[in-house]
Amino acid sequence: MIIIKKAKDLAAIVNNAIIAKKSIGFVPTMGALHSGHLSLIAQSAKENQLTICSIFINPTQFNNPDDFKKYPVTIETDIDLLEKCGSQVLFLPDTTEIYPQDFKSIHYELGYLETILEGKFRPGHFQGVCQVVDRLLSMVKPDKLYIGQKDFQQCLVISRLLELREFKIKLIICPTLRESDGLAMSSRNARLDPEQRKLAPKIYETLLMIKNTFSDSDPKELIKKATNHLNAAGFETEYIEIADAESLRSPELSNNNKRHVVLVAAYLKDIRLIDNLLLD
Ligand code: AMP
């Protein structure tokens, strides 16, 4: 695997691939890699002649400085995992490569999407996500971009970003990989102590309970019950919402034929976990 740290070296690889008419698949990550990340890389490798994975912990998307400081860094293991899964190129820039001195940030018009759920509870988060993804896409110039459904709202935000910037890139949304007890794989899981790790699958259990009873329940009552269930188990639930899966608007405002999704964010001490499940 080639490890590239400088934007100019990445540009050479990308230009060569474009001249050779090789399709480029791109998997952006923040490292502390797990099988969920590797599944995105495997899918890209199947569908493209060149797969580029990036690891960059983007400071501008962390609204909470403590979360940024405590974000797990496991670069040696990450490189090992990437080598083993046959990854071709790792882009591992430092902050000055992504945000050089003359970097000018712009505001992304995300509208409603930025005012709800993750947007509401993590102010500025999606502007930071757009900033880094915009920057990385302009460097990697992929044909296809692979992201995980695990970050459901982020998928909609990135889709909006592609529209806003008129990028001709196909967005591929990959399913959430879970541990055998249902816990969605996440880099932040590495921070859970054994007690918290035992509790964490309750999030998925709660999502399944909602999915199984959604069709004949009042959504507000269901959310109240689910929130009480999580809080009683020791979580501090930030939100549980049922929404139209395409717009994330409330189900009452959406056409009944549309798909719905349930989304959750809950804390175990200072560790924030998110998950979601399509309901129909
Ligand atoms: P992150 O490193 O957390 O920024 O994630 C990088 C990419 O991996 C994002 O597109 C995530 O949505 C995706 N991802 C994270 N966790 C999972 C998972 N459990 N299953 C599938 N994809 C995931």
mmCIF file of C-alpha atoms and ligand atoms in Angstrom:
data_model
loop_
_atom_site.group_PDB
_atom_site.id
_atom_site.type_symbol
_atom_site.label_atom_id
_atom_site.label_comp_id
_atom_site.label_asym_id
_atom_site.label_seq_id
_atom_site.Cartn_x
_atom_site.Cartn_y
_atom_site.Cartn_z
ATOM 1 C CA MET A 1 0.000 0.000 0.000
ATOM 2 C CA ILE A 2 1.228 3.481 -0.838
ATOM 3 C CA ILE A 3 1.014 5.963 2.044
ATOM 4 C CA ILE A 4 0.820 9.582 0.940
ATOM 5 C CA LYS A 5 1.056 12.555 3.242
ATOM 6 C CA LYS A 6 1.324 15.477 0.815
ATOM 7 C CA ALA A 7 -1.419 16.824 -1.423
ATOM 8 C CA LYS A 8 1.034 17.226 -4.320
ATOM 9 C CA ASP A 9 1.985 13.529 -4.182
ATOM 10 C CA LEU A 10 -1.670 12.566 -4.108
ATOM 11 C CA ALA A 11 -2.265 14.808 -7.145
ATOM 12 C CA ALA A 12 0.361 12.827 -9.108
ATOM 13 C CA ILE A 13 -1.342 9.488 -8.335
ATOM 14 C CA VAL A 14 -4.786 10.865 -9.109
ATOM 15 C CA ASN A 15 -3.637 12.415 -12.409
ATOM 16 C CA ASN A 16 -1.978 9.169 -13.492
ATOM 17 C CA ALA A 17 -5.180 7.257 -12.724
ATOM 18 C CA ILE A 18 -7.256 9.764 -14.689
ATOM 19 C CA ILE A 19 -4.891 9.580 -17.695
ATOM 20 C CA ALA A 20 -5.045 5.763 -17.535
ATOM 21 C CA LYS A 21 -8.871 6.052 -17.371
ATOM 22 C CA LYS A 22 -8.952 4.155 -14.072
ATOM 23 C CA SER A 23 -12.095 4.651 -12.013
ATOM 24 C CA ILE A 24 -11.369 6.029 -8.555
ATOM 25 C CA GLY A 25 -13.309 5.041 -5.434
ATOM 26 C CA PHE A 26 -12.839 7.092 -2.280
ATOM 27 C CA VAL A 27 -13.410 6.199 1.386
ATOM 28 C CA PRO A 28 -12.827 9.105 3.780
ATOM 29 C CA THR A 29 -12.365 8.167 7.461
ATOM 30 C CA MET A 30 -11.063 9.539 10.738
ATOM 31 C CA GLY A 31 -9.126 6.362 11.513
ATOM 32 C CA ALA A 32 -9.441 3.982 14.495
ATOM 33 C CA LEU A 33 -10.582 1.651 11.764
ATOM 34 C CA HIS A 34 -12.982 -1.244 12.294
ATOM 35 C CA SER A 35 -14.744 -3.739 10.042
ATOM 36 C CA GLY A 36 -17.387 -1.120 9.140
ATOM 37 C CA HIS A 37 -14.715 1.065 7.540
ATOM 38 C CA LEU A 38 -13.118 -1.968 5.891
ATOM 39 C CA SER A 39 -16.464 -2.970 4.351
ATOM 40 C CA LEU A 40 -16.585 0.402 2.575
ATOM 41 C CA ILE A 41 -13.053 -0.134 1.264
ATOM 42 C CA ALA A 42 -13.933 -3.676 0.117
ATOM 43 C CA GLN A 43 -16.978 -2.393 -1.762
ATOM 44 C CA SER A 44 -14.947 0.341 -3.428
ATOM 45 C CA ALA A 45 -12.211 -2.132 -4.373
ATOM 46 C CA LYS A 46 -14.861 -4.319 -6.044
ATOM 47 C CA GLU A 47 -16.278 -1.445 -8.079
ATOM 48 C CA ASN A 48 -13.183 0.621 -8.970
ATOM 49 C CA GLN A 49 -9.717 0.182 -10.382
ATOM 50 C CA LEU A 50 -8.178 2.458 -7.771
ATOM 51 C CA THR A 51 -9.378 2.843 -4.180
ATOM 52 C CA ILE A 52 -8.108 5.686 -2.037
ATOM 53 C CA CYS A 53 -8.816 5.735 1.688
ATOM 54 C CA SER A 54 -8.040 8.798 3.795
ATOM 55 C CA ILE A 55 -7.456 9.101 7.519
ATOM 56 C CA PHE A 56 -7.792 12.618 8.855
ATOM 57 C CA ILE A 57 -9.316 13.620 12.184
ATOM 58 C CA ASN A 58 -10.936 16.822 11.053
ATOM 59 C CA PRO A 59 -10.799 19.381 13.858
ATOM 60 C CA THR A 60 -13.459 21.624 12.301
ATOM 61 C CA GLN A 61 -16.256 19.086 12.703
ATOM 62 C CA PHE A 62 -15.837 18.685 16.458
ATOM 63 C CA ASN A 63 -18.152 21.040 18.311
ATOM 64 C CA ASN A 64 -16.867 19.587 21.587
ATOM 65 C CA PRO A 65 -13.080 20.103 22.083
ATOM 66 C CA ASP A 66 -12.958 17.299 24.642
ATOM 67 C CA ASP A 67 -14.433 14.826 22.133
ATOM 68 C CA PHE A 68 -11.702 15.867 19.668
ATOM 69 C CA LYS A 69 -8.965 15.422 22.272
ATOM 70 C CA LYS A 70 -10.251 11.975 23.246
ATOM 71 C CA TYR A 71 -10.923 10.737 19.699
ATOM 72 C CA PRO A 72 -9.083 7.377 19.423
ATOM 73 C CA VAL A 73 -5.891 7.357 17.352
ATOM 74 C CA THR A 74 -4.596 3.916 16.319
ATOM 75 C CA ILE A 75 -2.625 4.690 13.193
ATOM 76 C CA GLU A 76 -0.200 1.716 13.321
ATOM 77 C CA THR A 77 -3.084 -0.772 13.643
ATOM 78 C CA ASP A 78 -5.024 1.105 10.949
ATOM 79 C CA ILE A 79 -2.142 0.761 8.484
ATOM 80 C CA ASP A 80 -1.892 -2.940 9.334
ATOM 81 C CA LEU A 81 -5.617 -3.474 8.749
ATOM 82 C CA LEU A 82 -5.505 -1.559 5.464
ATOM 83 C CA GLU A 83 -2.511 -3.595 4.247
ATOM 84 C CA LYS A 84 -4.323 -6.834 5.145
ATOM 85 C CA CYS A 85 -7.531 -5.856 3.344
ATOM 86 C CA GLY A 86 -5.589 -5.071 0.170
ATOM 87 C CA SER A 87 -6.072 -1.290 0.255
ATOM 88 C CA GLN A 88 -4.026 0.445 -2.468
ATOM 89 C CA VAL A 89 -3.540 4.049 -1.358
ATOM 90 C CA LEU A 90 -3.796 5.682 2.051
ATOM 91 C CA PHE A 91 -3.913 9.476 2.158
ATOM 92 C CA LEU A 92 -2.715 10.538 5.593
ATOM 93 C CA PRO A 93 -2.436 14.323 5.521
ATOM 94 C CA ASP A 94 -1.656 16.622 8.411
ATOM 95 C CA THR A 95 -3.840 19.631 9.128
ATOM 96 C CA THR A 96 -1.743 22.066 7.061
ATOM 97 C CA GLU A 97 -2.259 19.935 3.918
ATOM 98 C CA ILE A 98 -6.024 20.120 4.328
ATOM 99 C CA TYR A 99 -6.213 23.661 5.645
ATOM 100 C CA PRO A 100 -3.200 25.585 4.290
ATOM 101 C CA GLN A 101 -2.714 29.194 5.378
ATOM 102 C CA ASP A 102 -4.527 30.556 2.322
ATOM 103 C CA PHE A 103 -7.523 28.225 2.834
ATOM 104 C CA LYS A 104 -10.812 30.117 2.683
ATOM 105 C CA SER A 105 -13.826 28.504 4.283
ATOM 106 C CA ILE A 106 -17.238 28.945 2.753
ATOM 107 C CA HIS A 107 -20.716 28.531 4.182
ATOM 108 C CA TYR A 108 -22.720 25.556 2.909
ATOM 109 C CA GLU A 109 -26.465 26.131 2.579
ATOM 110 C CA LEU A 110 -27.736 22.977 4.258
ATOM 111 C CA GLY A 111 -31.087 24.462 5.265
ATOM 112 C CA TYR A 112 -33.422 22.333 7.398
ATOM 113 C CA LEU A 113 -30.931 19.457 7.567
ATOM 114 C CA GLU A 114 -28.620 21.495 9.741
ATOM 115 C CA THR A 115 -31.299 22.529 12.231
ATOM 116 C CA ILE A 116 -32.316 19.070 13.461
ATOM 117 C CA LEU A 117 -30.857 16.032 15.247
ATOM 118 C CA GLU A 118 -27.045 16.049 14.842
ATOM 119 C CA GLY A 119 -27.253 19.556 13.357
ATOM 120 C CA LYS A 120 -29.167 20.831 16.363
ATOM 121 C CA PHE A 121 -27.104 19.116 19.057
ATOM 122 C CA ARG A 122 -23.710 19.577 17.383
ATOM 123 C CA PRO A 123 -23.697 23.173 16.153
ATOM 124 C CA GLY A 124 -21.232 23.702 13.309
ATOM 125 C CA HIS A 125 -20.602 19.970 12.930
ATOM 126 C CA PHE A 126 -22.019 19.632 9.416
ATOM 127 C CA GLN A 127 -20.276 22.788 8.179
ATOM 128 C CA GLY A 128 -17.027 21.108 9.297
ATOM 129 C CA VAL A 129 -17.996 17.841 7.600
ATOM 130 C CA CYS A 130 -18.777 19.675 4.339
ATOM 131 C CA GLN A 131 -15.550 21.640 4.564
ATOM 132 C CA VAL A 132 -13.351 18.562 4.873
ATOM 133 C CA VAL A 133 -15.272 16.396 2.399
ATOM 134 C CA ASP A 134 -15.324 19.243 -0.156
ATOM 135 C CA ARG A 135 -11.565 19.670 0.256
ATOM 136 C CA LEU A 136 -10.835 15.934 0.049
ATOM 137 C CA LEU A 137 -13.062 15.461 -3.011
ATOM 138 C CA SER A 138 -11.275 18.254 -4.843
ATOM 139 C CA MET A 139 -7.989 16.438 -4.166
ATOM 140 C CA VAL A 140 -9.035 12.807 -4.757
ATOM 141 C CA LYS A 141 -11.392 13.521 -7.697
ATOM 142 C CA PRO A 142 -13.227 10.207 -7.235
ATOM 143 C CA ASP A 143 -15.874 8.713 -9.510
ATOM 144 C CA LYS A 144 -17.567 7.150 -6.493
ATOM 145 C CA LEU A 145 -17.675 8.156 -2.848
ATOM 146 C CA TYR A 146 -18.380 5.462 -0.220
ATOM 147 C CA ILE A 147 -19.994 6.428 3.081
ATOM 148 C CA GLY A 148 -21.858 4.561 5.819
ATOM 149 C CA GLN A 149 -25.567 4.577 6.646
ATOM 150 C CA LYS A 150 -24.411 4.513 10.287
ATOM 151 C CA ASP A 151 -24.181 8.317 9.942
ATOM 152 C CA PHE A 152 -27.613 8.636 8.360
ATOM 153 C CA GLN A 153 -27.981 12.411 8.494
ATOM 154 C CA GLN A 154 -24.410 12.845 7.270
ATOM 155 C CA CYS A 155 -25.357 10.837 4.144
ATOM 156 C CA LEU A 156 -28.080 13.390 3.359
ATOM 157 C CA VAL A 157 -25.708 16.272 4.094
ATOM 158 C CA ILE A 158 -23.044 14.875 1.761
ATOM 159 C CA SER A 159 -25.625 14.268 -0.944
ATOM 160 C CA ARG A 160 -26.589 17.955 -0.583
ATOM 161 C CA LEU A 161 -22.912 18.941 -0.709
ATOM 162 C CA LEU A 162 -22.468 17.099 -4.024
ATOM 163 C CA GLU A 163 -25.447 19.021 -5.408
ATOM 164 C CA LEU A 164 -24.302 22.381 -4.067
ATOM 165 C CA ARG A 165 -20.789 21.977 -5.495
ATOM 166 C CA GLU A 166 -22.053 20.290 -8.682
ATOM 167 C CA PHE A 167 -19.668 17.375 -8.224
ATOM 168 C CA LYS A 168 -20.287 14.544 -10.691
ATOM 169 C CA ILE A 169 -19.573 11.876 -8.111
ATOM 170 C CA LYS A 170 -21.764 8.857 -7.419
ATOM 171 C CA LEU A 171 -22.618 8.536 -3.746
ATOM 172 C CA ILE A 172 -22.663 4.943 -2.495
ATOM 173 C CA ILE A 173 -24.287 4.464 0.892
ATOM 174 C CA CYS A 174 -23.152 1.238 2.561
ATOM 175 C CA PRO A 175 -25.023 -0.702 5.284
ATOM 176 C CA THR A 176 -24.138 -0.388 8.969
ATOM 177 C CA LEU A 177 -21.888 -3.149 10.239
ATOM 178 C CA ARG A 178 -22.703 -4.321 13.754
ATOM 179 C CA GLU A 179 -21.039 -6.359 16.478
ATOM 180 C CA SER A 180 -22.644 -9.771 17.136
ATOM 181 C CA ASP A 181 -24.769 -8.234 19.943
ATOM 182 C CA GLY A 182 -26.120 -5.550 17.598
ATOM 183 C CA LEU A 183 -23.964 -2.604 18.673
ATOM 184 C CA ALA A 184 -23.154 -0.502 15.608
ATOM 185 C CA MET A 185 -19.396 -0.523 15.032
ATOM 186 C CA SER A 186 -17.890 2.853 15.802
ATOM 187 C CA SER A 187 -14.435 4.214 16.542
ATOM 188 C CA ARG A 188 -15.863 5.663 19.755
ATOM 189 C CA ASN A 189 -16.734 2.134 21.013
ATOM 190 C CA ALA A 190 -13.031 1.778 21.855
ATOM 191 C CA ARG A 191 -13.608 4.274 24.675
ATOM 192 C CA LEU A 192 -16.325 2.189 26.380
ATOM 193 C CA ASP A 193 -15.289 0.473 29.613
ATOM 194 C CA PRO A 194 -16.470 -3.170 30.082
ATOM 195 C CA GLU A 195 -19.592 -2.078 31.995
ATOM 196 C CA GLN A 196 -20.541 0.472 29.331
ATOM 197 C CA ARG A 197 -19.756 -2.021 26.570
ATOM 198 C CA LYS A 198 -22.320 -4.412 28.112
ATOM 199 C CA LEU A 199 -24.969 -1.677 28.134
ATOM 200 C CA ALA A 200 -24.270 -0.233 24.687
ATOM 201 C CA PRO A 201 -26.259 -2.846 22.635
ATOM 202 C CA LYS A 202 -29.422 -1.567 24.380
ATOM 203 C CA ILE A 203 -29.427 1.194 21.751
ATOM 204 C CA TYR A 204 -29.944 -1.320 18.942
ATOM 205 C CA GLU A 205 -32.454 -3.293 21.054
ATOM 206 C CA THR A 206 -34.452 -0.082 21.473
ATOM 207 C CA LEU A 207 -34.323 0.669 17.746
ATOM 208 C CA LEU A 208 -35.559 -2.869 17.027
ATOM 209 C CA MET A 209 -38.382 -2.478 19.545
ATOM 210 C CA ILE A 210 -39.458 0.697 17.702
ATOM 211 C CA LYS A 211 -39.197 -1.008 14.314
ATOM 212 C CA ASN A 212 -41.297 -3.972 15.484
ATOM 213 C CA THR A 213 -44.096 -1.862 16.967
ATOM 214 C CA PHE A 214 -44.012 1.205 14.690
ATOM 215 C CA SER A 215 -46.866 0.195 12.378
ATOM 216 C CA ASP A 216 -49.485 -0.010 15.142
ATOM 217 C CA SER A 217 -48.274 2.550 17.683
ATOM 218 C CA ASP A 218 -48.455 6.274 18.210
ATOM 219 C CA PRO A 219 -44.917 7.502 17.300
ATOM 220 C CA LYS A 220 -44.854 10.035 20.178
ATOM 221 C CA GLU A 221 -45.748 7.369 22.748
ATOM 222 C CA LEU A 222 -43.221 5.011 21.222
ATOM 223 C CA ILE A 223 -40.449 7.598 21.507
ATOM 224 C CA LYS A 224 -41.386 8.371 25.106
ATOM 225 C CA LYS A 225 -41.275 4.672 25.989
ATOM 226 C CA ALA A 226 -37.945 4.163 24.186
ATOM 227 C CA THR A 227 -36.360 7.205 25.854
ATOM 228 C CA ASN A 228 -37.481 6.024 29.304
ATOM 229 C CA HIS A 229 -36.149 2.558 28.535
ATOM 230 C CA LEU A 230 -32.686 3.861 27.605
ATOM 231 C CA ASN A 231 -32.500 6.359 30.460
ATOM 232 C CA ALA A 232 -33.544 3.713 32.981
ATOM 233 C CA ALA A 233 -30.722 1.487 31.697
ATOM 234 C CA GLY A 234 -28.165 4.234 32.416
ATOM 235 C CA PHE A 235 -28.020 6.261 29.212
ATOM 236 C CA GLU A 236 -28.555 9.964 28.874
ATOM 237 C CA THR A 237 -30.648 10.099 25.726
ATOM 238 C CA GLU A 238 -30.085 13.215 23.634
ATOM 239 C CA TYR A 239 -32.724 12.399 21.052
ATOM 240 C CA ILE A 240 -34.781 9.588 19.591
ATOM 241 C CA GLU A 241 -36.717 10.695 16.518
ATOM 242 C CA ILE A 242 -38.787 8.991 13.866
ATOM 243 C CA ALA A 243 -38.551 10.816 10.559
ATOM 244 C CA ASP A 244 -39.147 10.590 6.846
ATOM 245 C CA ALA A 245 -36.007 8.833 5.568
ATOM 246 C CA GLU A 246 -35.571 11.122 2.573
ATOM 247 C CA SER A 247 -36.009 14.518 4.169
ATOM 248 C CA LEU A 248 -35.745 13.789 7.902
ATOM 249 C CA ARG A 249 -38.940 15.802 8.318
ATOM 250 C CA SER A 250 -41.477 14.672 10.872
ATOM 251 C CA PRO A 251 -43.563 11.667 9.718
ATOM 252 C CA GLU A 252 -46.829 13.675 9.961
ATOM 253 C CA LEU A 253 -45.555 16.049 7.281
ATOM 254 C CA SER A 254 -44.426 13.321 4.942
ATOM 255 C CA ASN A 255 -46.332 11.263 2.438
ATOM 256 C CA ASN A 256 -47.381 7.972 4.059
ATOM 257 C CA ASN A 257 -45.944 5.927 1.223
ATOM 258 C CA LYS A 258 -42.470 7.098 2.086
ATOM 259 C CA ARG A 259 -39.901 5.226 4.107
ATOM 260 C CA HIS A 260 -39.254 6.122 7.717
ATOM 261 C CA VAL A 261 -36.153 5.963 9.849
ATOM 262 C CA VAL A 262 -35.593 6.053 13.586
ATOM 263 C CA LEU A 263 -32.467 7.880 14.743
ATOM 264 C CA VAL A 264 -30.899 8.008 18.166
ATOM 265 C CA ALA A 265 -28.063 9.757 19.997
ATOM 266 C CA ALA A 266 -27.344 8.774 23.591
ATOM 267 C CA TYR A 267 -24.511 9.252 26.036
ATOM 268 C CA LEU A 268 -22.861 6.714 28.299
ATOM 269 C CA LYS A 269 -20.976 9.116 30.610
ATOM 270 C CA ASP A 270 -19.133 11.381 28.139
ATOM 271 C CA ILE A 271 -19.207 8.913 25.223
ATOM 272 C CA ARG A 272 -21.783 9.832 22.611
ATOM 273 C CA LEU A 273 -23.174 6.974 20.532
ATOM 274 C CA ILE A 274 -25.450 7.307 17.507
ATOM 275 C CA ASP A 275 -27.385 4.741 15.525
ATOM 276 C CA ASN A 276 -30.400 4.469 13.240
ATOM 277 C CA LEU A 277 -32.675 1.907 11.611
ATOM 278 C CA LEU A 278 -34.969 2.028 8.601
ATOM 279 C CA LEU A 279 -38.503 1.186 9.725
ATOM 280 C CA ASP A 280 -40.237 -0.044 6.592
HETATM 281 P P1 AMP B 1 -15.600 7.890 10.583
HETATM 282 O O1 AMP B 1 -14.193 7.416 10.594
HETATM 283 O O2 AMP B 1 -16.362 7.608 11.826
HETATM 284 O O3 AMP B 1 -15.714 9.314 10.105
HETATM 285 O O4 AMP B 1 -16.335 7.007 9.471
HETATM 286 C C1 AMP B 1 -15.856 6.943 8.163
HETATM 287 C C2 AMP B 1 -16.907 6.310 7.301
HETATM 288 O O5 AMP B 1 -17.206 4.999 7.767
HETATM 289 C C3 AMP B 1 -18.231 7.100 7.329
HETATM 290 O O6 AMP B 1 -18.780 7.125 6.021
HETATM 291 C C4 AMP B 1 -19.065 6.286 8.275
HETATM 292 O O7 AMP B 1 -20.465 6.429 8.050
HETATM 293 C C5 AMP B 1 -18.606 4.879 7.947
HETATM 294 N N1 AMP B 1 -18.900 3.987 9.072
HETATM 295 C C6 AMP B 1 -18.696 4.222 10.385
HETATM 296 N N2 AMP B 1 -19.154 3.210 11.130
HETATM 297 C C7 AMP B 1 -19.678 2.290 10.268
HETATM 298 C C8 AMP B 1 -20.310 1.014 10.434
HETATM 299 N N3 AMP B 1 -20.532 0.480 11.628
HETATM 300 N N4 AMP B 1 -20.720 0.368 9.308
HETATM 301 C C9 AMP B 1 -20.517 0.905 8.072
HETATM 302 N N5 AMP B 1 -19.918 2.102 7.863
HETATM 303 C C10 AMP B 1 -19.510 2.789 8.939
#
